[in-house]
Backbone as a printed PyTorch tensor [residue, N CA C, xyz], in Angstrom:
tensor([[[ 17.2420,  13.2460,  11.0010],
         [ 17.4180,  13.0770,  12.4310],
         [ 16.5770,  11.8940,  12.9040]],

        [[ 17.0970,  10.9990,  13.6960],
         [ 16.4950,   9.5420,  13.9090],
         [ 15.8020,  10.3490,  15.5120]],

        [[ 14.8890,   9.5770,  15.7380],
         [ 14.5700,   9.8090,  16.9410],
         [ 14.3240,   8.3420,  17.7120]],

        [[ 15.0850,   8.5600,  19.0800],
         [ 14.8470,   7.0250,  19.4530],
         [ 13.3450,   7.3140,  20.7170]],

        [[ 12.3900,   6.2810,  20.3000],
         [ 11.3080,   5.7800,  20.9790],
         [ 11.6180,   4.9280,  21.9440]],

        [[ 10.9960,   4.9620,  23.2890],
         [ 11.1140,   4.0380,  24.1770],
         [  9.7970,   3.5360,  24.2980]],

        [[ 10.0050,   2.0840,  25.1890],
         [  8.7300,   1.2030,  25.2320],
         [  7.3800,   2.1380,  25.7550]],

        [[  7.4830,   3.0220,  26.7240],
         [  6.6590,   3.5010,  26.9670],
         [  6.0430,   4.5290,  25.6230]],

        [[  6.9760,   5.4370,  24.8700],
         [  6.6480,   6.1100,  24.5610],
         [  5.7300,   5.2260,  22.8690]],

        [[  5.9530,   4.1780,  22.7400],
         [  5.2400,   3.3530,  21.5330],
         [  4.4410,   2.7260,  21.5990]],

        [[  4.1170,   2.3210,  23.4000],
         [  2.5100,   1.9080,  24.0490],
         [  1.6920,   2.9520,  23.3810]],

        [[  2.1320,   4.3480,  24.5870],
         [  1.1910,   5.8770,  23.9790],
         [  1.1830,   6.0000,  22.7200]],

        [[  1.9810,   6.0360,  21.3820],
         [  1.6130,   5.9890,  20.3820],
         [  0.7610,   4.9530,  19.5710]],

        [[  1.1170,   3.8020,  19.9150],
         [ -0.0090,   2.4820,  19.2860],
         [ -1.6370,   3.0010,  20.2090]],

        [[ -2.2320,   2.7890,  20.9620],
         [ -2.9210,   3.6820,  21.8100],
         [ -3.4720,   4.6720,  21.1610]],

        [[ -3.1450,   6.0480,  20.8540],
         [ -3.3440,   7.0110,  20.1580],
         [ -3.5790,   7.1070,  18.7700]],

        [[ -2.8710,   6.1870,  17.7820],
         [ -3.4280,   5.3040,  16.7950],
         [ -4.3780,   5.0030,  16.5300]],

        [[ -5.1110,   4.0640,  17.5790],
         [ -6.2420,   3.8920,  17.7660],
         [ -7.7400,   4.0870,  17.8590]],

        [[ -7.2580,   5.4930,  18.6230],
         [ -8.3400,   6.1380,  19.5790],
         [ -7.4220,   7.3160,  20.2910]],

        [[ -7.3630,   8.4170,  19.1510],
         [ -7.3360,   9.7700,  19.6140],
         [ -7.9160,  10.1370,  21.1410]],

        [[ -9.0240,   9.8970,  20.8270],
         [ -9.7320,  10.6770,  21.7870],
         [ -9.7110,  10.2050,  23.4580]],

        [[ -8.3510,   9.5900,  23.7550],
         [ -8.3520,   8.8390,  25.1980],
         [ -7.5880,  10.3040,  25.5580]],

        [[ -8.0150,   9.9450,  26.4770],
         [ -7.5040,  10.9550,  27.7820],
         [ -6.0750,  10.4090,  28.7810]],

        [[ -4.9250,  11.7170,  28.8400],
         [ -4.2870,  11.3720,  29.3680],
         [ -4.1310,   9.7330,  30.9450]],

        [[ -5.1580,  10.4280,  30.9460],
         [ -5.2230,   9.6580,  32.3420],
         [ -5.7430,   8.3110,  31.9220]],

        [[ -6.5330,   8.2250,  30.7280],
         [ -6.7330,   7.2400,  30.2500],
         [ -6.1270,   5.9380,  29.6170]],

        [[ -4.5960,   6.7230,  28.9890],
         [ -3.4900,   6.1290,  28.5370],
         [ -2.7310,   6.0610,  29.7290]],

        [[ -2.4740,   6.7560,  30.7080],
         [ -1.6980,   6.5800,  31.9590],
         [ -2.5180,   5.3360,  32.8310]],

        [[ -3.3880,   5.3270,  32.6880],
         [ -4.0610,   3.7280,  33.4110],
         [ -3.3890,   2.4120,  32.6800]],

        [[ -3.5500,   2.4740,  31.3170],
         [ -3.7370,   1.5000,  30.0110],
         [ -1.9520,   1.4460,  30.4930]],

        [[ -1.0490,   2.5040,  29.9160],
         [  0.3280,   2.3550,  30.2200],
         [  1.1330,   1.9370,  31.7640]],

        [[  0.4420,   2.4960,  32.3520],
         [  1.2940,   2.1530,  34.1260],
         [  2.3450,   3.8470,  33.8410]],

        [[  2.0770,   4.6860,  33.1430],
         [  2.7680,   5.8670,  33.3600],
         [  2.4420,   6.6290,  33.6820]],

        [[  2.2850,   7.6030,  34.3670],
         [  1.4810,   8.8940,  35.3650],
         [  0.8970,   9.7750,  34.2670]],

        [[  0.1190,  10.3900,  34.2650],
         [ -0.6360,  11.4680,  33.5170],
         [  0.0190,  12.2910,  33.0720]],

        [[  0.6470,  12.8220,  33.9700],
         [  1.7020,  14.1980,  33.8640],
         [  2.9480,  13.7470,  32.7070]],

        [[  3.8430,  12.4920,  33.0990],
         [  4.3030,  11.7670,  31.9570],
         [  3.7690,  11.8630,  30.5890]],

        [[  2.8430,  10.9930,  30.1860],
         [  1.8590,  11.1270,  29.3040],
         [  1.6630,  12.2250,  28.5010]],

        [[  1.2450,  13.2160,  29.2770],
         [  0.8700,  14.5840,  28.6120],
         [  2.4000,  15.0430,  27.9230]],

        [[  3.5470,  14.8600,  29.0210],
         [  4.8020,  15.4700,  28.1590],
         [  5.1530,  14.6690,  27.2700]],

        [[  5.1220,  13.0980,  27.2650],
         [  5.7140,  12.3960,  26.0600],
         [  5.1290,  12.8660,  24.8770]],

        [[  3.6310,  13.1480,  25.0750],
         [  2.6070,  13.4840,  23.7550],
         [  3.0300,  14.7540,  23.6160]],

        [[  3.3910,  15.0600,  24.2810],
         [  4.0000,  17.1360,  24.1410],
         [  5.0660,  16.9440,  23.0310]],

        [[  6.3770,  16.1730,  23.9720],
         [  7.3050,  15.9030,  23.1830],
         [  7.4810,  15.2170,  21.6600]],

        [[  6.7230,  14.4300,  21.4030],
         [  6.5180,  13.7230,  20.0530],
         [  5.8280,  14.1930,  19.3700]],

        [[  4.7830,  15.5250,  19.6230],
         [  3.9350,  16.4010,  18.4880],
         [  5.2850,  17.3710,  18.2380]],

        [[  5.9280,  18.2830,  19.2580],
         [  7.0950,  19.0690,  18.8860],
         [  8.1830,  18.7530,  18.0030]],

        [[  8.8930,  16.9090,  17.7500],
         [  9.6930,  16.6070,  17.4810],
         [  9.3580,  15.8730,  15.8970]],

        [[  7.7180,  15.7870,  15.5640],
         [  7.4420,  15.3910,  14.8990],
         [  6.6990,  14.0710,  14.8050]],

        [[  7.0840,  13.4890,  15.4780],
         [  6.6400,  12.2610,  15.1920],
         [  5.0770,  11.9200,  14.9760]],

        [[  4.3010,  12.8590,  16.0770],
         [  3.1220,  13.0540,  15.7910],
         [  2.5540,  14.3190,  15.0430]],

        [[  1.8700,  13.8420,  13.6780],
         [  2.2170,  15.5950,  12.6990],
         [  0.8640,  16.0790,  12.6880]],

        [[  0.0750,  14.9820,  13.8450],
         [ -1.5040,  15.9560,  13.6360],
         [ -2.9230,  14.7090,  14.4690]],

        [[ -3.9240,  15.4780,  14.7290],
         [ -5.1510,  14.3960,  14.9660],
         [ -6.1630,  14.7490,  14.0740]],

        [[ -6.7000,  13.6460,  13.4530],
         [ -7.9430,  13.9540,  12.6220],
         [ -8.8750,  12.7400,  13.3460]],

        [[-10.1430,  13.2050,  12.3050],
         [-11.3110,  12.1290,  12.6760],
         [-11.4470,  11.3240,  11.0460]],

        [[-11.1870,  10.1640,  11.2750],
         [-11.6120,   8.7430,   9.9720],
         [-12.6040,   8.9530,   9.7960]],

        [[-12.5910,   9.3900,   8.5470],
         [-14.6690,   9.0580,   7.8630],
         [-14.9060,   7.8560,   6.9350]],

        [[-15.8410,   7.3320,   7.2930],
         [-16.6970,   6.2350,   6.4780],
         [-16.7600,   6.5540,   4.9710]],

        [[-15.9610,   5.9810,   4.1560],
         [-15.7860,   6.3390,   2.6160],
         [-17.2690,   6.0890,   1.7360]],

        [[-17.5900,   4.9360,   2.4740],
         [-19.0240,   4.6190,   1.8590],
         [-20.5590,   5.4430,   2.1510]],

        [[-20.4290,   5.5870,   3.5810],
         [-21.3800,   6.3170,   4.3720],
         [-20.7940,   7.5120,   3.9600]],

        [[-19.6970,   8.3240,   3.6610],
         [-19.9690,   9.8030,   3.1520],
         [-19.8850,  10.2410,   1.3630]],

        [[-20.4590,   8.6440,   1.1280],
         [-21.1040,   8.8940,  -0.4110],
         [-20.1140,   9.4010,  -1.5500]],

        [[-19.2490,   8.3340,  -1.1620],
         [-17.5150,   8.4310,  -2.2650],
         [-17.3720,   6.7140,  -2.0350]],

        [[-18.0620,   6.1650,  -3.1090],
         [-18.2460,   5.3310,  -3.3630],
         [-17.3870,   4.3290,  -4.5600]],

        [[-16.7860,   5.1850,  -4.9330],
         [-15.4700,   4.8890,  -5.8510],
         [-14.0750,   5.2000,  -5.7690]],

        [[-13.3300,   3.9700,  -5.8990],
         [-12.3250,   4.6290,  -5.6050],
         [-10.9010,   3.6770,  -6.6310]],

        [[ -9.9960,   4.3730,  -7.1660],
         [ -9.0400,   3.7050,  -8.2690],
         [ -7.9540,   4.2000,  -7.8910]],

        [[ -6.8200,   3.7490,  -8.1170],
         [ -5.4870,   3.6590,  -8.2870],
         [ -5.0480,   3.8850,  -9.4290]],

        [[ -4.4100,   5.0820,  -9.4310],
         [ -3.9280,   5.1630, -10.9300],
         [ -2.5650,   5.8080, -10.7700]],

        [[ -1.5530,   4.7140, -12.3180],
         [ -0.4810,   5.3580, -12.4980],
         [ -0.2390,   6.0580, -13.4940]],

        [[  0.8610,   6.6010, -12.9350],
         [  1.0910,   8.2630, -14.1170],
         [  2.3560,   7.8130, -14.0710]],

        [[  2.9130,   8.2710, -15.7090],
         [  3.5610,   8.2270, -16.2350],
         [  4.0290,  10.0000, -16.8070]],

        [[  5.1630,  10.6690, -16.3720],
         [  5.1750,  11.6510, -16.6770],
         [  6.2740,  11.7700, -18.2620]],

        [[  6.0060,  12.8120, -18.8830],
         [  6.4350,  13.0140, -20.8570],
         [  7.8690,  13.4070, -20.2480]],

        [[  8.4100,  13.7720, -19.0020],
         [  9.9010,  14.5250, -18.7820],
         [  9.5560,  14.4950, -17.6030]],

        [[ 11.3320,  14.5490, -17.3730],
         [ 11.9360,  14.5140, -15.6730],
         [ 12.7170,  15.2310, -15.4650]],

        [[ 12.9550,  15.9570, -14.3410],
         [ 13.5700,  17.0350, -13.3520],
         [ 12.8130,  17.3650, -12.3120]],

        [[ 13.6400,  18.1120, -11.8210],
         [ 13.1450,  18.7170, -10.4220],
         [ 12.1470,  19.3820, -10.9520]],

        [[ 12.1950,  20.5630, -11.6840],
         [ 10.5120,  21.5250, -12.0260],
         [  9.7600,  20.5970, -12.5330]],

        [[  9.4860,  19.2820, -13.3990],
         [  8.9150,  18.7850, -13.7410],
         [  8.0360,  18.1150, -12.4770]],

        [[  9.0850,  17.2610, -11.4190],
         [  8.0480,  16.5360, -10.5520],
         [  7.7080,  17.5940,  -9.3680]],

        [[  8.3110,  18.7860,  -9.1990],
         [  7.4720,  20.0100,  -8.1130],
         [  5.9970,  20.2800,  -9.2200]],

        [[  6.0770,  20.6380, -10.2280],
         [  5.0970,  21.0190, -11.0570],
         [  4.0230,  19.5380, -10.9820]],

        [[  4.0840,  18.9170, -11.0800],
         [  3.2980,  18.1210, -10.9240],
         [  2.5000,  18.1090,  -9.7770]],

        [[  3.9220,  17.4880,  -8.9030],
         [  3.5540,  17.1760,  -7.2470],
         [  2.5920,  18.5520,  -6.6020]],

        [[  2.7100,  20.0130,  -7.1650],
         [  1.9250,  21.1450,  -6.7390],
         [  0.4580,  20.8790,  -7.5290]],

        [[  0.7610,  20.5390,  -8.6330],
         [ -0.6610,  20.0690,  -9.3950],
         [ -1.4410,  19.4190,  -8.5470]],

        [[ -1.1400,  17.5790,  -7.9890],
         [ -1.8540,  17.0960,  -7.5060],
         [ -2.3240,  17.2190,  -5.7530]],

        [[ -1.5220,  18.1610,  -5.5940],
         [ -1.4930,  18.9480,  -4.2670],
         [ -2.8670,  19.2800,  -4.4080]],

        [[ -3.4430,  20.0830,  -5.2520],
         [ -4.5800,  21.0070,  -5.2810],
         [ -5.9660,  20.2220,  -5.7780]],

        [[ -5.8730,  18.9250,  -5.8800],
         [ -7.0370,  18.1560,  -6.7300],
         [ -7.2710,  17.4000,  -5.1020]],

        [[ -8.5230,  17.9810,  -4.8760],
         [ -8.4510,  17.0960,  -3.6360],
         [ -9.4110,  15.6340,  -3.5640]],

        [[ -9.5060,  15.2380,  -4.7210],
         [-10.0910,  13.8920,  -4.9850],
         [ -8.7440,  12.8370,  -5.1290]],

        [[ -7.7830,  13.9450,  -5.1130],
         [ -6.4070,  12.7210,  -4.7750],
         [ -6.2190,  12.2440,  -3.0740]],

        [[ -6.2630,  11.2980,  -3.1240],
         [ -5.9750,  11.3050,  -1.0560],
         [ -4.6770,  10.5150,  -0.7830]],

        [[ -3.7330,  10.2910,  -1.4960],
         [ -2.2350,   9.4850,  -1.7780],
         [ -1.7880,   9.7780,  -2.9390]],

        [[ -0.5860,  10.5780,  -2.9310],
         [ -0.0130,  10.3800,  -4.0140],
         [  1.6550,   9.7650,  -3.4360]],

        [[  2.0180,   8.6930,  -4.4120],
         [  3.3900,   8.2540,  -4.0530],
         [  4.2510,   8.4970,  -5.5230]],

        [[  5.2480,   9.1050,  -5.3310],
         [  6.6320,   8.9370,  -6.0480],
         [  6.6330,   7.1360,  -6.0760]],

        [[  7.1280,   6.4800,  -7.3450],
         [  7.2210,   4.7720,  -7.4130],
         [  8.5320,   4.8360,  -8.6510]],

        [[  8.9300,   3.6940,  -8.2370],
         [  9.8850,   2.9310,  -9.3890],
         [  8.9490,   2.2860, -10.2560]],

        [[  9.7180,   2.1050, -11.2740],
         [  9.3830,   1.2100, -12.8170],
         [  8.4100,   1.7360, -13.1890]],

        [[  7.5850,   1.0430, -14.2990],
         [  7.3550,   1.8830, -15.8600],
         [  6.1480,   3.0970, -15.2610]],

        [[  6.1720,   3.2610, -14.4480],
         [  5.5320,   4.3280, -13.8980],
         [  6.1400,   5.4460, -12.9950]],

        [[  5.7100,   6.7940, -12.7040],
         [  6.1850,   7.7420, -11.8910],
         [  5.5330,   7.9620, -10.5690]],

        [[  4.2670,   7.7200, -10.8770],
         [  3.5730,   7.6780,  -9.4040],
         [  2.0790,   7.1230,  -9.8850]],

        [[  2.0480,   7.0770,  -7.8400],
         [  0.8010,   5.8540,  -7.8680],
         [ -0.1150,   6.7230,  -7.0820]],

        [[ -1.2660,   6.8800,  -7.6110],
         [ -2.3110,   7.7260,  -6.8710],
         [ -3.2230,   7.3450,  -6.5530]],

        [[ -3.9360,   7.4280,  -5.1030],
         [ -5.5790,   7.1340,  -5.0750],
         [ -6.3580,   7.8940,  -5.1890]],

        [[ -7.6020,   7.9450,  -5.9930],
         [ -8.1750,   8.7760,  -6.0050],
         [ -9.7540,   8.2640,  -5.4460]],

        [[-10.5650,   8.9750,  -5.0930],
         [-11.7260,   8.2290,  -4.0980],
         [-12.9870,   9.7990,  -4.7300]],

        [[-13.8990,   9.0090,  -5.4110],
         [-14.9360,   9.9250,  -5.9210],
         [-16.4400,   9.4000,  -5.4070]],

        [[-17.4440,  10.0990,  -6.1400],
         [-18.9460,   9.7570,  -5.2420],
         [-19.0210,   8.4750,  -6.3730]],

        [[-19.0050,   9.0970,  -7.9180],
         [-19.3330,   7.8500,  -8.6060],
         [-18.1930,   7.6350, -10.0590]],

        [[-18.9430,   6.7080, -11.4740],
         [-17.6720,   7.2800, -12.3730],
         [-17.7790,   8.3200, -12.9570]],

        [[-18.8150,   9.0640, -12.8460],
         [-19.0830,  10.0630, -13.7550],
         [-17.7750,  10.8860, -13.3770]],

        [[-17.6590,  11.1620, -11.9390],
         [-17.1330,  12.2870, -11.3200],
         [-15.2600,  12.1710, -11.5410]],

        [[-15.0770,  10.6150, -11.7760],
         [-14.0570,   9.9360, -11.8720],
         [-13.7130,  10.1610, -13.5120]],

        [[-14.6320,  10.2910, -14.4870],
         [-14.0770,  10.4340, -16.2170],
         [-13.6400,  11.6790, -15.9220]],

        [[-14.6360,  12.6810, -15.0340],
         [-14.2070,  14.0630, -14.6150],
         [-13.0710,  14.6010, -14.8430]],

        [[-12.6110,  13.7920, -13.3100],
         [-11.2100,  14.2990, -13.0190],
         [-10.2570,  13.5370, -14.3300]],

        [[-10.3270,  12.5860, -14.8170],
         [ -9.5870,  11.6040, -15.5880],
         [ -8.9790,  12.4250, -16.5970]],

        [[-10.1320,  12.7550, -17.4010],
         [-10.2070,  13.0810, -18.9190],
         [-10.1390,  14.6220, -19.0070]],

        [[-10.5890,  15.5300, -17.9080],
         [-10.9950,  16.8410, -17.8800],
         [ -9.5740,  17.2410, -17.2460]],

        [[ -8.9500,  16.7230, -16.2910],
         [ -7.8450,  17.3730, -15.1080],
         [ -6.4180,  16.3620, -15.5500]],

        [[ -6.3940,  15.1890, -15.0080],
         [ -5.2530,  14.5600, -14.9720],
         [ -4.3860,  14.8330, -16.8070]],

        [[ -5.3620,  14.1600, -17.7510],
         [ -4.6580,  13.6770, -18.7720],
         [ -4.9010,  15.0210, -19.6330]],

        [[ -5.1100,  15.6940, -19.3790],
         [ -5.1090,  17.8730, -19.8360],
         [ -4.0770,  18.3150, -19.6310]],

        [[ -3.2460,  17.6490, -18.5480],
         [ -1.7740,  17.6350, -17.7530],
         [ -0.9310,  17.8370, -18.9440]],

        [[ -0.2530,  18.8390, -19.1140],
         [  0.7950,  18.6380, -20.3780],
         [  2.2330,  17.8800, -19.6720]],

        [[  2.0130,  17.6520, -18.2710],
         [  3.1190,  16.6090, -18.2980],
         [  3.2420,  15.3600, -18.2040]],

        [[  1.9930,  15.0860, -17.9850],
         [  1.4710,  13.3690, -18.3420],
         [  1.1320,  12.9390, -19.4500]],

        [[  2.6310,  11.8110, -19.5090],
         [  2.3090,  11.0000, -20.7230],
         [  1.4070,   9.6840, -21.2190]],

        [[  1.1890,   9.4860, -19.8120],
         [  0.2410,   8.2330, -19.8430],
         [ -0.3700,   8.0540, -18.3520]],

        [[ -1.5160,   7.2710, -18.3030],
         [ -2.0380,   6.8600, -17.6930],
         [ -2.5690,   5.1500, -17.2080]],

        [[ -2.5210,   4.8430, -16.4560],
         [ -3.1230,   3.8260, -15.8400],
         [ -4.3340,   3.1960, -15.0150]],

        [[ -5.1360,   3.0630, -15.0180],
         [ -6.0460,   3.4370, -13.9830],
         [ -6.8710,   1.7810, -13.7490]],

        [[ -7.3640,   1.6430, -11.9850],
         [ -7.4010,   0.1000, -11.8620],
         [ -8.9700,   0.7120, -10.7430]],

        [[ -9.9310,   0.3600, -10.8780],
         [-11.0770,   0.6570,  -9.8900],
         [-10.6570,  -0.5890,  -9.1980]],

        [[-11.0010,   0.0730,  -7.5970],
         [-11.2340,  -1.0410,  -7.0020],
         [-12.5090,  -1.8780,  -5.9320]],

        [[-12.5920,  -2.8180,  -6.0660],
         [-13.3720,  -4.1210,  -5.5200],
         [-14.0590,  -3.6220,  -4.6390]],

        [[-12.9440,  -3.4260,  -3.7460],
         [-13.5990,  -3.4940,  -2.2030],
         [-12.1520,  -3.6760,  -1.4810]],

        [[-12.4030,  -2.9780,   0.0020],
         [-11.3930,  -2.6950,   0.8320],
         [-11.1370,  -3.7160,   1.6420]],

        [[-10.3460,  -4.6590,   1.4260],
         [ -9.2570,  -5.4980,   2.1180],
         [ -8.8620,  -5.4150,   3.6200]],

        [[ -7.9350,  -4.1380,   3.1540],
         [ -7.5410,  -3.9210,   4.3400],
         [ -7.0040,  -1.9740,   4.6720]],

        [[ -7.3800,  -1.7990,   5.7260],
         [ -7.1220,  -0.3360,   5.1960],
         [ -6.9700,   0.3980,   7.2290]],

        [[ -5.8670,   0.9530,   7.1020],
         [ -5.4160,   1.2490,   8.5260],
         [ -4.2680,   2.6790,   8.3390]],

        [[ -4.7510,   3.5220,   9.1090],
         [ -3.6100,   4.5630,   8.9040],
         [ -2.4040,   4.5840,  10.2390]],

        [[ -2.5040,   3.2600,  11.3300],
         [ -1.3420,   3.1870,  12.0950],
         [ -0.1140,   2.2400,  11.8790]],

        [[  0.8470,   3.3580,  12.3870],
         [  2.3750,   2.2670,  11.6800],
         [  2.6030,   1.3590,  12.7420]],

        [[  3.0910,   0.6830,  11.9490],
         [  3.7740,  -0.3360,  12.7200],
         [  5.1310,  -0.6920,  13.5010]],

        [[  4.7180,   0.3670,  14.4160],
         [  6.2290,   0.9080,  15.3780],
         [  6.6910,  -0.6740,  15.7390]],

        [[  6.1040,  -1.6880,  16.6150],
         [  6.9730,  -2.9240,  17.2040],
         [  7.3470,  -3.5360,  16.2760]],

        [[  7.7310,  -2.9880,  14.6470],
         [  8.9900,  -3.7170,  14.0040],
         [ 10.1470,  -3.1670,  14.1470]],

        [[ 10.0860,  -2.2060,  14.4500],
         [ 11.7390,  -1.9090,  15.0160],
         [ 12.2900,  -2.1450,  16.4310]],

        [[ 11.2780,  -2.8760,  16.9900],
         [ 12.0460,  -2.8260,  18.3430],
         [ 12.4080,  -4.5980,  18.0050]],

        [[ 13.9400,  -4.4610,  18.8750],
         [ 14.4160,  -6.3890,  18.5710],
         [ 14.5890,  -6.9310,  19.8060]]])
């Protein structure tokens, strides 16, 4: 089901993106839309989905998860029980914080974000590759964070 967004209603969402914590009336200043508005568009787009939740961003470094890698998996067999069995696997490892389904010589691409490597051979050697359905592994530490944002980029669909 497509849902169509209007200009107002993708101000309040870019906005909210941002900075949860504004207040109706706060986005009704910022927008030029009344409060009461506001409150129902945000009513309406948590009900319909579009908005699936509010959290608070934590500092990866400041809360002492200081490592963090990308790794691909390669699974030994494919089917449906194969990638639910998995996908429930990495459901429950909560040092995973992304897992994606991917094309080519890989099955999926995971981040995983730990305090150090110890904790990282951990999960590696002890959890992931113990996996009797992983056939291989990949794994890439990374540098340092580039770029890193959890809001979409709604004004590419508008023309």
């Amino acid at each position: 089901m497509e849902i169509s967004l209007d200009e107002a209603d993708i101000k309040i969402l870019n906005l909210i993106q941002k900075d949860a914590t504004l207040t109706n009336q706060d986005i009704a200043e910022i927008t030029g839309v009344s409060a009461t508005s506001v409150w129902r568009r945000i009513k309406n787009l948590e009900d319909v989905g579009v908005i699936k939740g509010t959290v608070a961003l934590l500092d990866q470094k400041k809360s002492n998860l200081n490592v963090s890698a990308i790794i691909h998996v390669r699974l030994s067999r494919h089917g449906e029980d194969t990638r639910t069995e998995f996908e429930n696997f990495i459901e429950q490892r909560p040092e995973v914080t992304e897992c994606y389904a991917i094309l080519g010589q890989h099955d999926y691409a995971l981040t995983v974000v730990v305090p150090n490597v110890e904790v990282f051979e951990k999960f590696l050697a002890g959890h992931l590759l113990n996996h009797p359905l992983i056939s291989e592994s990949t794994s890439f530490f990374t540098l340092r964070q580039v770029k890193y944002t959890t809001a979409l980029p709604l004004n590419l669909h508008q023309t």
